Short mmCIF file of C-alpha atoms and ligand atoms in Angstrom, two decimals:
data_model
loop_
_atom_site.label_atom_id
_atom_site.label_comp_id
_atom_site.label_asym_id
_atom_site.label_seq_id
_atom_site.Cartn_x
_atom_site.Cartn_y
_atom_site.Cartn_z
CA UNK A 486 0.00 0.00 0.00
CA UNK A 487 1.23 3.15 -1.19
CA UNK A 488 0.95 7.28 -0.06
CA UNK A 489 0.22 9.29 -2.53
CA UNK A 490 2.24 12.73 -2.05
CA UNK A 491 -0.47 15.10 -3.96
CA UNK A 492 0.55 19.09 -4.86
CA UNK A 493 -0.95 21.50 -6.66
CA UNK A 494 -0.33 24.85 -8.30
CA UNK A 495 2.72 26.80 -8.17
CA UNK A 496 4.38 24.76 -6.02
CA UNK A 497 6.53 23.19 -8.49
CA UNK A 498 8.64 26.61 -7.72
CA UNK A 499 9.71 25.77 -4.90
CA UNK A 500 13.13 26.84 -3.76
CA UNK A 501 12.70 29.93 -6.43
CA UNK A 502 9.37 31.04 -5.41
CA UNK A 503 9.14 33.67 -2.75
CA UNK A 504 11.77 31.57 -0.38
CA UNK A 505 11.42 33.91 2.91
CA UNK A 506 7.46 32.18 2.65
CA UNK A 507 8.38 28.72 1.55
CA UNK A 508 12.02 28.24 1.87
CA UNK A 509 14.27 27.02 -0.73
CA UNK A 510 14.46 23.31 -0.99
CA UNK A 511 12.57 22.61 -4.30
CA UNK A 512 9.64 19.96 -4.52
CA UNK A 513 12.17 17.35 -5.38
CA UNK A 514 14.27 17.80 -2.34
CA UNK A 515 11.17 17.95 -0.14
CA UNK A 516 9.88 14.50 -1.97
CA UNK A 517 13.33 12.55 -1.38
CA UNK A 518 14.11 13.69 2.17
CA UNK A 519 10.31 12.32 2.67
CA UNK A 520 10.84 8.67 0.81
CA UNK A 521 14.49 8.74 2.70
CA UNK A 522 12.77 9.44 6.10
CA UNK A 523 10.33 6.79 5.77
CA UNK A 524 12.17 3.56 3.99
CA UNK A 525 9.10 1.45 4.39
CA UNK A 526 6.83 3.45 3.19
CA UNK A 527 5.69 3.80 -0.48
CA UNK A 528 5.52 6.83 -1.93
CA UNK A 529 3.79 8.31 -5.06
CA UNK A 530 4.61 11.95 -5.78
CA UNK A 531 2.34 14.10 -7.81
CA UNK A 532 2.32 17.97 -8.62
CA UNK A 533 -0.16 19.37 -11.15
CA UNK A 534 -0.97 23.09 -11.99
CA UNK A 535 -4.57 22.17 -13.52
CA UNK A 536 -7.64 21.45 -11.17
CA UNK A 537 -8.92 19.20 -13.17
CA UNK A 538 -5.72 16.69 -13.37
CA UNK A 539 -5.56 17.11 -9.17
CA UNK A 540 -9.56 15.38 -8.96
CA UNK A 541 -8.67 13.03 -11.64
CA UNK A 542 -5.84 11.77 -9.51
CA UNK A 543 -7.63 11.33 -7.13
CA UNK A 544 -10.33 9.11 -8.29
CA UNK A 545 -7.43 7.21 -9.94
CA UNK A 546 -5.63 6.19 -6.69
CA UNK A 547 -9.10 5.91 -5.03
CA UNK A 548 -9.89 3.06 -7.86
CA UNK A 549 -6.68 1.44 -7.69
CA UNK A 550 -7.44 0.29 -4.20
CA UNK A 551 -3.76 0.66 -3.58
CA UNK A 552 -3.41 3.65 -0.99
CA UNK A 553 -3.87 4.13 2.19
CA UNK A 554 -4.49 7.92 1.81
CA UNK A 555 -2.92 11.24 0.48
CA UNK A 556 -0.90 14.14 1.72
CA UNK A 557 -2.44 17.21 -0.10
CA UNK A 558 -0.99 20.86 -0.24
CA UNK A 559 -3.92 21.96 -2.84
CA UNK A 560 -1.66 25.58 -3.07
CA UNK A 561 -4.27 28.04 -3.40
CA UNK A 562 -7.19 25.94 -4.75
CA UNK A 563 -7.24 25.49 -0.78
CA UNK A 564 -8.90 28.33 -0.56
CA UNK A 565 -11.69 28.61 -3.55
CA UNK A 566 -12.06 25.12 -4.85
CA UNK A 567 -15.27 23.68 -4.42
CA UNK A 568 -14.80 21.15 -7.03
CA UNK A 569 -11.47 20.21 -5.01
CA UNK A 570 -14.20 19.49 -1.84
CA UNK A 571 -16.65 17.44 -3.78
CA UNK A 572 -13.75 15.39 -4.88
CA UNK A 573 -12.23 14.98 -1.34
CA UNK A 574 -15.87 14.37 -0.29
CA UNK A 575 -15.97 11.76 -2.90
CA UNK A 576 -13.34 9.21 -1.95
CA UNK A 577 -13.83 7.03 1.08
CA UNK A 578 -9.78 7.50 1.56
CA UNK A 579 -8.19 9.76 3.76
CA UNK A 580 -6.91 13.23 3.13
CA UNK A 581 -4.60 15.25 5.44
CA UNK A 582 -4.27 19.07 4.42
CA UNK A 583 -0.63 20.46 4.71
CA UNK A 584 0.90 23.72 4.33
CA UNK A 585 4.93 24.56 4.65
CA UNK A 586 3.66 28.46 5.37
CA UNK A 587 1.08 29.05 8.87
CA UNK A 588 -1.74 29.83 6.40
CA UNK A 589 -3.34 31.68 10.27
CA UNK A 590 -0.87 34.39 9.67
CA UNK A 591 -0.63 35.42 6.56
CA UNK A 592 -3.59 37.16 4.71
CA UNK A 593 -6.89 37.13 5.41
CA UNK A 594 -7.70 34.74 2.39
CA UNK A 595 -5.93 32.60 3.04
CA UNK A 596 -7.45 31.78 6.68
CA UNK A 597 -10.50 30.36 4.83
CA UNK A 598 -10.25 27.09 3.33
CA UNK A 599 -12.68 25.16 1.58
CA UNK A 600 -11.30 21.46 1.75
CA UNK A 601 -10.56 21.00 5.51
CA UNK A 602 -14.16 20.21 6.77
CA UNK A 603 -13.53 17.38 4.16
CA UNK A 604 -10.01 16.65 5.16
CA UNK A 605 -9.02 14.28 7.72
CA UNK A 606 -7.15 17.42 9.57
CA UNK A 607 -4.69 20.16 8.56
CA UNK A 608 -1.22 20.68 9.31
CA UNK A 609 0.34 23.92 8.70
CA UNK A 610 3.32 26.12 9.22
CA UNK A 611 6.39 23.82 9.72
CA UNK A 612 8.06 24.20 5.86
CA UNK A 613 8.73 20.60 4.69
CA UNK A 614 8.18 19.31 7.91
CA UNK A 615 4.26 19.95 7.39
CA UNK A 616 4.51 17.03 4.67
CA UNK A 617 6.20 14.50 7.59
CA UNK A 618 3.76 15.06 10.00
CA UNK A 619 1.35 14.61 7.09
CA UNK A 620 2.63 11.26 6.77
CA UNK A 621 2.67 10.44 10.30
CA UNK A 622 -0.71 11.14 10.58
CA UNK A 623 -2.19 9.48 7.91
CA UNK A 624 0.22 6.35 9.64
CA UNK A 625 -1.78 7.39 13.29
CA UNK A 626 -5.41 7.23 10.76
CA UNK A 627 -4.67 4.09 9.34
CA UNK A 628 -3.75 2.27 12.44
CA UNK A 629 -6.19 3.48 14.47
CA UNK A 630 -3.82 5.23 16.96
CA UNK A 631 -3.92 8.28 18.86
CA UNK A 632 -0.69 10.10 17.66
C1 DQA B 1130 0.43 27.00 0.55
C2 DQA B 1130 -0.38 28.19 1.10
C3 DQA B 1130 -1.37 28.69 0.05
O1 DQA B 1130 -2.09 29.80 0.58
C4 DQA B 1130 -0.65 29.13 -1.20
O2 DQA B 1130 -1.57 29.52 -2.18
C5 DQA B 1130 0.29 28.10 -1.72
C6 DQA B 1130 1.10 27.35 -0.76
C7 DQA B 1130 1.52 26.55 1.53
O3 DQA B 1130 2.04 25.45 1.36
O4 DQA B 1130 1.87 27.29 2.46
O5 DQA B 1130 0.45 27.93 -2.91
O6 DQA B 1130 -0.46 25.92 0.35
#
């Protein structure tokens, strides 16, 4: 059984994109530190700019029957996407929200988002970190544990 590592827009520019908010490792550094942190795990890794492409993913891994959830940073569909909801809403698997900036204390937009009634819970603030304790989480979900 496999995690599917899901991001969306603009964060493929990581580590050139406004690094004093999201530092400067890139997506790729971020991905292998997480596979190298957890051996045992398997990992998918996914990044998409379109909407669309983000929902079909996830009714793809939701059919394969081969994950055990995903760790989403939706970018800013976060905060508008309803279609993003309905598809969270629409697989049975879970979904833990994650952020690398404290989405709290930034702008006032960005303290709304859509998806995390629909999310298993949100983590947010701790840079690449966010995505570990992502994992972690959905490890706490799927056995049942209190973390
Ligand atoms: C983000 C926060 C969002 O508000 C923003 O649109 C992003 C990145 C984060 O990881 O901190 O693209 O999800």
């Amino acid at each position: 059984m496999s995690i599917l590592v899901l991001n969306g827009p603009n964060l493929s520019r990581l580590g050139k994109r406004e690094p004093e908010v999201y530092g400067w490792q890139t997506l790729d550094d971020i991905n292998r530190e997480l596979a190298e942190s957890f051996p045992h795990l398997s990992f998918e890794f996914f990044q998409t700019e379109h909407e669309g492409t983000l929902l079909e993913k996830l009714f793809h891994i939701e059919d394969s029957g081969n994950f055990i959830g995903v760790v989403l940073n939706a970018g800013a569909l976060t905060h508008y996407s309803i279609a993003l909801r309905d598809a969270i809403s629409a697989v049975t698997i879970p979904v833990v929200e994650v952020h690398l900036s404290n989405v709290y204390a930034r702008e006032e937009f960005r303290r709304k988002s859509v998806i995390s009634e629909v999310c298993a819970g949100v983590i947010s603030g701790f840079g690449a970190n966010s995505y570990h304790l992502g994992v972690r989480a959905l490890l706490g979900i799927t056995r049942n544990e209190q973390l």
